[in-house]
Short mmCIF file of C-alpha atoms (C1' of nucleotides) in Angstrom, two decimals:
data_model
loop_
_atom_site.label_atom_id
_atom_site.label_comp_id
_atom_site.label_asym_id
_atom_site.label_seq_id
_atom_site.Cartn_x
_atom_site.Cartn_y
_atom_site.Cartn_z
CA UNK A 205 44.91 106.77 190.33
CA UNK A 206 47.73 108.99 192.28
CA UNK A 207 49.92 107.51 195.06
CA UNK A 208 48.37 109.85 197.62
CA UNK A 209 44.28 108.18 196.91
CA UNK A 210 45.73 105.02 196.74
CA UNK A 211 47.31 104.98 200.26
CA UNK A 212 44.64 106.49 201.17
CA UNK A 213 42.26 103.80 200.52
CA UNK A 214 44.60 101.29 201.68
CA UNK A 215 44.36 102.99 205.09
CA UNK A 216 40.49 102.39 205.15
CA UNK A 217 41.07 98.69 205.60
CA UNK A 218 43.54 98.88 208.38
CA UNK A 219 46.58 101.33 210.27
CA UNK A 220 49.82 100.33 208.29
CA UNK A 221 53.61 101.40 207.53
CA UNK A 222 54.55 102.62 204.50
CA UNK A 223 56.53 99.60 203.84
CA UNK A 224 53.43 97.74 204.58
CA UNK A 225 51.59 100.01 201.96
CA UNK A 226 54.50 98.82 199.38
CA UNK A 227 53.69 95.48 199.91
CA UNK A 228 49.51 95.54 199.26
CA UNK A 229 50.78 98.00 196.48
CA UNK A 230 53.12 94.42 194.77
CA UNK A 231 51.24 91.52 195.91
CA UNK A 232 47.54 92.89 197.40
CA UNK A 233 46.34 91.49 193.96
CA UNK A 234 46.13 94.43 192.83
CA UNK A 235 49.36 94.41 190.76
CA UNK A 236 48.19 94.24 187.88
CA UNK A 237 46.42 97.69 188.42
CA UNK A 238 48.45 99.90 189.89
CA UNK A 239 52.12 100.01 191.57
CA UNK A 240 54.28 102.36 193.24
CA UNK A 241 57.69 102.62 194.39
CA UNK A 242 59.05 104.08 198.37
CA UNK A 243 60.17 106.63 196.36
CA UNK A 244 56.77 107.77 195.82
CA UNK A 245 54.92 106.14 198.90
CA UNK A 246 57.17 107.70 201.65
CA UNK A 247 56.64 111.67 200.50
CA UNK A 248 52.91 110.84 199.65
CA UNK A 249 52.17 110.22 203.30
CA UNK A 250 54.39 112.96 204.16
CA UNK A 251 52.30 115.34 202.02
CA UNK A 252 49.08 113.53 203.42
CA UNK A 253 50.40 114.05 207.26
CA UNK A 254 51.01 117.75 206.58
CA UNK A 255 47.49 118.02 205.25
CA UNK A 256 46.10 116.09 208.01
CA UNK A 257 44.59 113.35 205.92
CA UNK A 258 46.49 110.63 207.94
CA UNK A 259 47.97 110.59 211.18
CA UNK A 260 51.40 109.03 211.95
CA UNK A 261 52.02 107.31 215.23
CA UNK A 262 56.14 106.19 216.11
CA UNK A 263 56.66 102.53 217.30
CA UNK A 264 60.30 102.56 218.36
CA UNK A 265 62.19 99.35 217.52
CA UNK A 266 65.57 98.47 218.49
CA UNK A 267 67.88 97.90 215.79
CA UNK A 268 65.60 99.21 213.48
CA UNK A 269 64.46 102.34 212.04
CA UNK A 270 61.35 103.46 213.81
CA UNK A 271 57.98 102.10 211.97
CA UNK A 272 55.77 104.77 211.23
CA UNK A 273 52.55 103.88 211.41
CA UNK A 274 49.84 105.48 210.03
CA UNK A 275 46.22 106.20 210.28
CA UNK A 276 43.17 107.60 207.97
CA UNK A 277 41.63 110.38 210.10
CA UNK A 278 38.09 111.75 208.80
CA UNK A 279 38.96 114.34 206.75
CA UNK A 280 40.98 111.39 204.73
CA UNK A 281 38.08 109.14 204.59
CA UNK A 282 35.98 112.50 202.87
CA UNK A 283 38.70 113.20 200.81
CA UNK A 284 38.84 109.71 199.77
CA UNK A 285 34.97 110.06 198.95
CA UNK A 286 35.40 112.91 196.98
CA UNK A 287 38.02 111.51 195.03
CA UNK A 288 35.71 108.95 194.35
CA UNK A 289 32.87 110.67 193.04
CA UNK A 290 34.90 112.83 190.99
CA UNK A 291 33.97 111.25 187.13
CA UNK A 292 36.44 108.52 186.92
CA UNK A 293 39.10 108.68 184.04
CA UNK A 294 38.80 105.78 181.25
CA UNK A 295 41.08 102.76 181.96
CA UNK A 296 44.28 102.89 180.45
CA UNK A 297 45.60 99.36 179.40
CA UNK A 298 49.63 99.57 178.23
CA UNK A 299 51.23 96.96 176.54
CA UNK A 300 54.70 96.76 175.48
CA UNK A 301 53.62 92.98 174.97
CA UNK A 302 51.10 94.20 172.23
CA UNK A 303 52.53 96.99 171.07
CA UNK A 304 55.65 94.68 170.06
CA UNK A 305 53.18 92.06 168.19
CA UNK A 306 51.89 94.76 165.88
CA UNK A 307 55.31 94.47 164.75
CA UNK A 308 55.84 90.84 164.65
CA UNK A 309 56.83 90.69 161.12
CA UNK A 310 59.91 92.66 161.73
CA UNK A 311 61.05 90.09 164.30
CA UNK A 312 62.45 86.69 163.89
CA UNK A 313 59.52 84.20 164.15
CA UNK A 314 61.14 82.35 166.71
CA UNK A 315 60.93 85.58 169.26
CA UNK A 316 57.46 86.65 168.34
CA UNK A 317 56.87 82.88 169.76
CA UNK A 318 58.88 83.43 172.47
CA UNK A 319 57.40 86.35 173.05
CA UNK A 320 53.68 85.03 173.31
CA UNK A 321 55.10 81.88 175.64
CA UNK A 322 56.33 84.95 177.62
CA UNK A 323 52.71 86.42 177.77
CA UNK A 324 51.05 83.24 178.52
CA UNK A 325 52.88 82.39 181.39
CA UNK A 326 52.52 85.61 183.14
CA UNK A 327 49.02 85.64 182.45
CA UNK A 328 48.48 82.08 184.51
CA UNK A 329 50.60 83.73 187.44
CA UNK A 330 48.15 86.76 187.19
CA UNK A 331 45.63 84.03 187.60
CA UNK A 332 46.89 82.05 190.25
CA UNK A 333 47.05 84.62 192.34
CA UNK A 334 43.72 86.01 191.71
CA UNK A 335 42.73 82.08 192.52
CA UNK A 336 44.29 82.25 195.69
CA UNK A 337 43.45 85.65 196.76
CA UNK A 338 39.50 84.98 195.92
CA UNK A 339 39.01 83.06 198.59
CA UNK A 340 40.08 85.73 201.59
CA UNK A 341 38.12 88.45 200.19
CA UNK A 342 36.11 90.39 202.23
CA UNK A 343 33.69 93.23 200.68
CA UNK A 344 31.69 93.17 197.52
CA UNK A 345 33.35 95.50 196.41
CA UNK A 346 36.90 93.22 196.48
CA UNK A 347 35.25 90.24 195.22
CA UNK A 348 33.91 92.35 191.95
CA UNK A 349 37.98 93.27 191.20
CA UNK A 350 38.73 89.89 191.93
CA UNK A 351 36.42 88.59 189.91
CA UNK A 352 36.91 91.42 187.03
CA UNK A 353 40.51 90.61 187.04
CA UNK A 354 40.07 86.17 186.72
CA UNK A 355 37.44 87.37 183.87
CA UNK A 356 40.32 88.73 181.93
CA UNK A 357 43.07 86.66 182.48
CA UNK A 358 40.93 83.96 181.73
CA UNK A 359 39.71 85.56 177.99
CA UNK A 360 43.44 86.97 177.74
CA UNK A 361 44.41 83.26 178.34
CA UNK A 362 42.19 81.48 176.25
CA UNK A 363 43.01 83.80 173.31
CA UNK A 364 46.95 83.61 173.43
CA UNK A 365 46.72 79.55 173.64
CA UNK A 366 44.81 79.72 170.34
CA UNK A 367 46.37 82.39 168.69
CA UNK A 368 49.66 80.34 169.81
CA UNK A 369 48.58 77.03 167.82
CA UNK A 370 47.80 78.99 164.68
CA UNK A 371 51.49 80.01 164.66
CA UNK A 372 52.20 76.86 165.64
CA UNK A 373 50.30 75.14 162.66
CA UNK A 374 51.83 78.22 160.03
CA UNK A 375 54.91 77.82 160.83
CA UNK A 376 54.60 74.03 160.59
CA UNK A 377 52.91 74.78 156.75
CA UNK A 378 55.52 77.00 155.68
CA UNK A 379 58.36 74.13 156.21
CA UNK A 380 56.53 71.66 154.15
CA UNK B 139 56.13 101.98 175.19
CA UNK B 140 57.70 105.70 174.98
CA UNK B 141 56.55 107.65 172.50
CA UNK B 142 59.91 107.93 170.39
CA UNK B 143 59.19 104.06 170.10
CA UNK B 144 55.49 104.11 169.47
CA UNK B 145 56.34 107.25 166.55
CA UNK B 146 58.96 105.01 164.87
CA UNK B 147 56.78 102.04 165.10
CA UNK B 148 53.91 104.15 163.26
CA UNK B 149 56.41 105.55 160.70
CA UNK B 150 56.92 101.74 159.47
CA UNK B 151 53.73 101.90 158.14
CA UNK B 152 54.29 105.10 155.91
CA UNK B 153 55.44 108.66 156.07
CA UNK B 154 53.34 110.65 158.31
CA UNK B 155 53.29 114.30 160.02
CA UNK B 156 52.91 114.85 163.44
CA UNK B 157 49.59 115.54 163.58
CA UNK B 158 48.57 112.06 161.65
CA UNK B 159 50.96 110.28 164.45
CA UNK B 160 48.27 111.88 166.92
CA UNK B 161 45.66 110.82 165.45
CA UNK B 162 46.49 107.07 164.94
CA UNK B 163 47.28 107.08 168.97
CA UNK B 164 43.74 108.29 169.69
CA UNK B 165 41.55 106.41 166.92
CA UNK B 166 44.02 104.05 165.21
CA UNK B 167 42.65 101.33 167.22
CA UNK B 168 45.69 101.48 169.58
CA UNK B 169 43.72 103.86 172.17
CA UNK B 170 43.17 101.30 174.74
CA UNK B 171 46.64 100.60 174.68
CA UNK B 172 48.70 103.68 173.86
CA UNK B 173 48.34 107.58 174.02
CA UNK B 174 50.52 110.58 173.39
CA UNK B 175 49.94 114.15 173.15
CA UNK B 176 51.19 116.81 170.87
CA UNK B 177 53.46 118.27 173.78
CA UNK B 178 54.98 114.50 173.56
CA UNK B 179 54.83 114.07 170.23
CA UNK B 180 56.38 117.16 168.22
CA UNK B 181 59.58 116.97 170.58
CA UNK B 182 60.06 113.18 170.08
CA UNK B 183 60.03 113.58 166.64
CA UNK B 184 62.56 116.60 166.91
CA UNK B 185 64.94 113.92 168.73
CA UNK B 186 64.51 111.59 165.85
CA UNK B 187 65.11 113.42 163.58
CA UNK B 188 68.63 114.74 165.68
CA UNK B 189 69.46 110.92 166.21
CA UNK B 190 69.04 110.13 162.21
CA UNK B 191 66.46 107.69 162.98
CA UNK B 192 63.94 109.25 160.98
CA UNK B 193 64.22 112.24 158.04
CA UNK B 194 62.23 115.23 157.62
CA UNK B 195 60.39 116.69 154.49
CA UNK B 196 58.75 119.97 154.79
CA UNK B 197 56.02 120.57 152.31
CA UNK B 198 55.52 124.20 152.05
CA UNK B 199 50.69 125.15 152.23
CA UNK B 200 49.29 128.67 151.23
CA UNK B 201 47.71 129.80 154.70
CA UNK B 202 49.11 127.02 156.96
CA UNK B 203 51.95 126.06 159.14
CA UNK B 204 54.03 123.66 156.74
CA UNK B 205 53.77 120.25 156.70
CA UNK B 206 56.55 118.40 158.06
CA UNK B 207 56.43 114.52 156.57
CA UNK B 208 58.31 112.15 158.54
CA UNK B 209 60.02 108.81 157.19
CA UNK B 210 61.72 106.13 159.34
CA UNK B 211 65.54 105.86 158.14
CA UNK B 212 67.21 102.48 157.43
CA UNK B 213 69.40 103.42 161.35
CA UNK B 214 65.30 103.95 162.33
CA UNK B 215 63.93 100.69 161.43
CA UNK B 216 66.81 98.89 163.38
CA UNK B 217 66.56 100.65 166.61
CA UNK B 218 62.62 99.95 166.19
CA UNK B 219 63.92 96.03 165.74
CA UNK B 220 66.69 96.71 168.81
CA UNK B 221 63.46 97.78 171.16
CA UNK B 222 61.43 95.04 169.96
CA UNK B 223 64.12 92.43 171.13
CA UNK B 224 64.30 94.11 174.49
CA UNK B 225 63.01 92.13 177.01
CA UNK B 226 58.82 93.20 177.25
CA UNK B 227 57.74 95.00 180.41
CA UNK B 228 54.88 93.36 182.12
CA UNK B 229 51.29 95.18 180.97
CA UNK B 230 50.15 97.55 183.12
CA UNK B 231 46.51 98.20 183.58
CA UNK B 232 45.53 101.49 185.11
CA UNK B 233 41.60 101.11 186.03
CA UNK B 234 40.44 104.32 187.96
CA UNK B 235 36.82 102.21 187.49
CA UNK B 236 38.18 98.79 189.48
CA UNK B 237 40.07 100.96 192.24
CA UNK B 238 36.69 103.26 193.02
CA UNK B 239 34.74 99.54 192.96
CA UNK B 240 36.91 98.22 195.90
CA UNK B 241 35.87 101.20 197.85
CA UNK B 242 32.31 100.96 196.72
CA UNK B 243 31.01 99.97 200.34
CA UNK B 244 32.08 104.06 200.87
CA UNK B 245 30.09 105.28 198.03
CA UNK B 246 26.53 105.66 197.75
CA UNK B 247 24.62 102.67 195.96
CA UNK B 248 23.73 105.18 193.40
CA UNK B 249 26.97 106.09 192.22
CA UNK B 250 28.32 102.46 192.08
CA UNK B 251 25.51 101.76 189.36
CA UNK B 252 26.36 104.97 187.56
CA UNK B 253 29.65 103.94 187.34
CA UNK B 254 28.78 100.11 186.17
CA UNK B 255 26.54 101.47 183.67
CA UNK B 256 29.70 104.20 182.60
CA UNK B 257 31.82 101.36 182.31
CA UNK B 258 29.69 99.13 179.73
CA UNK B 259 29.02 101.86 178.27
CA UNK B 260 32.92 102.71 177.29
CA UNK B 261 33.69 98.94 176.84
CA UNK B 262 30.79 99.01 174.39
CA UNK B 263 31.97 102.25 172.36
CA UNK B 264 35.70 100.33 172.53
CA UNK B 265 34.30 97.08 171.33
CA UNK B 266 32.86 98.94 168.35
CA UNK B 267 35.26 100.91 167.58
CA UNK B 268 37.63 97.45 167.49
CA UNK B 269 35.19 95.42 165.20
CA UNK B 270 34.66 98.56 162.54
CA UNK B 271 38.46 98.48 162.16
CA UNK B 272 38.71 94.53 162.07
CA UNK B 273 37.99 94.46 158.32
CA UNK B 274 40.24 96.47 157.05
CA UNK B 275 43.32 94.97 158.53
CA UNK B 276 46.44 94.01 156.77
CA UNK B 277 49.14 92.33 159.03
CA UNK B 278 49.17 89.38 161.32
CA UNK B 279 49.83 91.19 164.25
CA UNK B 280 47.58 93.94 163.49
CA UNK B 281 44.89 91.20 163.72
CA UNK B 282 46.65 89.74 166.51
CA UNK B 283 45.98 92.72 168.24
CA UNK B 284 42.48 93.79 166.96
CA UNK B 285 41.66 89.82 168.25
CA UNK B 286 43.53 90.42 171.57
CA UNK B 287 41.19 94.08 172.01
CA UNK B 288 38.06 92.57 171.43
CA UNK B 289 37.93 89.30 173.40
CA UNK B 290 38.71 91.28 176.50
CA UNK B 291 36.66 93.77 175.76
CA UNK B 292 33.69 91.31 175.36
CA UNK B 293 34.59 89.06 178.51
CA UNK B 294 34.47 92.47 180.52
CA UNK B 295 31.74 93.08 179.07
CA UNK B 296 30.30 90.08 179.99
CA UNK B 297 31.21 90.31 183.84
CA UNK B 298 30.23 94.16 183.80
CA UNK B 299 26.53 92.90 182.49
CA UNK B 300 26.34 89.90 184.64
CA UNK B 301 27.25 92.45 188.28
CA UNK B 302 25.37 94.32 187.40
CA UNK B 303 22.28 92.56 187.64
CA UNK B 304 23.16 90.94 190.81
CA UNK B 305 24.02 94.37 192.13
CA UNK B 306 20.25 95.03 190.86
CA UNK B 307 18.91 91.81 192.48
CA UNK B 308 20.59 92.60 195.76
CA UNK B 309 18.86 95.82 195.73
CA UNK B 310 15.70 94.84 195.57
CA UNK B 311 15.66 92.30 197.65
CA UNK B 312 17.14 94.86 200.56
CA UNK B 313 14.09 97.19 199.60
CA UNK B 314 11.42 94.05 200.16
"C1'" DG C 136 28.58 131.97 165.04
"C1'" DT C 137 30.70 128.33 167.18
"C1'" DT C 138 32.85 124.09 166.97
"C1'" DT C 139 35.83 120.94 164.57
"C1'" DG C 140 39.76 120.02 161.77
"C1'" DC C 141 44.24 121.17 160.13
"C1'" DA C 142 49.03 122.42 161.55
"C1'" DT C 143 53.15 123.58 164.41
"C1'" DG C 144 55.51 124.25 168.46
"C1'" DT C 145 57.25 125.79 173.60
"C1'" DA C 146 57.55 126.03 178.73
"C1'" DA C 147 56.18 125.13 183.16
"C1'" DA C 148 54.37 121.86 186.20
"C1'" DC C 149 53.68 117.26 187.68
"C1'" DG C 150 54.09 112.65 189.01
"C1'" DG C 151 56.83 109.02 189.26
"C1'" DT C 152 61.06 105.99 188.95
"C1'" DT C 153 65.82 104.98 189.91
"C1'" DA C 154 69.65 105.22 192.45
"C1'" DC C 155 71.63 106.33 196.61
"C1'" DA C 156 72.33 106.09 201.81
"C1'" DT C 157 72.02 102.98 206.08
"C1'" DG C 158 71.85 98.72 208.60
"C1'" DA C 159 70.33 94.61 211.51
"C1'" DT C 160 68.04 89.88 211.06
"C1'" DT C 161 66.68 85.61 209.26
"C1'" DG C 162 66.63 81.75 206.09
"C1'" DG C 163 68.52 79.07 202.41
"C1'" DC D 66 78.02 83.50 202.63
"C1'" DC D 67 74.49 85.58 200.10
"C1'" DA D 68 69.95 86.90 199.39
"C1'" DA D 69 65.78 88.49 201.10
"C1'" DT D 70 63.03 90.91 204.59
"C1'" DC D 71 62.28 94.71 207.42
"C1'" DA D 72 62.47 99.82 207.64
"C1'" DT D 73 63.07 104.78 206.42
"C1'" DG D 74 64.04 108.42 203.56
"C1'" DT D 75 66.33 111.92 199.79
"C1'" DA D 76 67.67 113.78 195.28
"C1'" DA D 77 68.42 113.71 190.64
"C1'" DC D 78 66.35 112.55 186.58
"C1'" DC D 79 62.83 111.48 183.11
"C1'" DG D 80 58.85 111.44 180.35
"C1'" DT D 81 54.43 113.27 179.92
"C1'" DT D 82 50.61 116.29 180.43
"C1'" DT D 83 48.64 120.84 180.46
"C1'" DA D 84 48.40 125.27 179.17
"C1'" DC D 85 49.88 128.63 176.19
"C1'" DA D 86 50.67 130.82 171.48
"C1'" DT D 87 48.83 131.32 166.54
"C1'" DG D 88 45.53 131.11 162.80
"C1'" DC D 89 42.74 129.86 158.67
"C1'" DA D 90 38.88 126.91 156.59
"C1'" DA D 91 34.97 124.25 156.45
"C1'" DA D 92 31.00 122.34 158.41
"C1'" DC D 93 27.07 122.54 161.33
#
DNA sequence: GTTTGCATGTAAACGGTTACATGATTGG
DNA sequence: CCAATCATGTAACCGTTTACATGCAAAC
């Protein structure tokens, strides 16, 4: 999903600054998702203003750089559709995490469990926030990717505890 | 992962050309986690081979562009090692599916089921794929991994089925 | 007879990140 | 006092995709 649709769909729920988009962009819960930088936001909503997708609206501050703020106008909310309907691309799930483990037996054993401590405890932060978010959820369609996401880290959870023990129990084996 | 790392990685596992190095990214059972195309690939490999990290072997065909056989080099295997000891980046999952279902409100009801339905449908093709290859597996972590595929891919699986019968149920009942 | 598989590569275009530039305010 | 938050933006760089260029063989 492109910078430009994804602003763009934030905008549906609400006017807001691109700094504003940043933030729903690192900790909307949907983090785990998608991201983007400023250095992508800020000349996406340029190129969206130009097209007249959004509209901007200046809200001088003092001692502060003007906030920008903008709004979806029509033709954004049809362009947003028609992104939409276009046939959506298959997921694309990369992980450094388990593209290392396919070479765990090059690696000390101590880092490959390391590593997996690593995974597990970013998983249960995944999850926490999912818990918290869940309940201030709004649409169906927010509670589904809420709930889609807890699914996962759940499974993801539940698997790397296991797989954890086994190594756990090896390792103990080989010593004897 | 880049795909200088993901080559060398492959290269561990035995000599290869570019065109085999394709093919394990798209059917090796690393799809839902890794891609690369040939416009990646060749030039990656070119940079290798520049950098000593792998060595080239050209095996002259009748009626065919020569084959060009990579092999990782001893300097290969320990910048493989050197990126494996980096700390991991956190997973990213890029779901064009999950951010078109938080605008589903905006879509007709039609199109949301088409899309559930595409969805299972994938995860059920991925889950497939993931259990053919589960047999013949060799290393811990390539097991690891197989394991880590398939549980998510049945727990969203699981949710997909389950939403969309409610998304049925709800359907119906708005008809009555 | 058309698609798939084998086999290599290049160049332009694209999308995004990182680093830079600026600067006041608030909380630890 | 230092870090984080608020607030905007630019420019260089980087890795990847897409399209192009070439061409035979086997399978459907």
């Amino acid at each position: 999903v492109d910078v430009r649709t994804f602003c763009l769909g934030l905008l549906t729920r609400g006017d807001a600054t691109g700094y504003e988009i940043r933030k729903q962009f690192e900790d909307g819960g949907y983090r785990h998702f998608a991201d983007a930088s400023f250095g992508s936001i800020y000349p996406a909503l340029g190129r969206l203003t130009e097209d007249g997708l959004v509209s901007v609206r200046e809200e001088p501050q003092e001692k502060r750089p003007d906030r920008k703020v903008y709004s979806i106008t029509p033709a954004g909310r049809s362009c947003l559709v028609g992104a939409l309907l276009k046939p959506v691309q298959e997921d694309r799930h990369r992980s450094p995490f388990a593209f290392a483990m396919l070479f765990s037996h090059l690696l000390p054993e101590a880092r490959v469990r390391a590593m997996l401590d690593a995974a597990i405890s970013e998983k249960e932060t995944t999850l926490a926030l999912l818990n918290e978010r869940a309940g201030a959820i709004g649409t169906w369609g927010e509670r589904f990717v809420n709930g889609l996401g807890r699914t996962v880290a759940e499974a993801t959870l539940d698997y790397l505890k296991s797989q954890r023990c086994e190594l756990e129990g090896a390792s103990r084996e080989a010593a004897e």
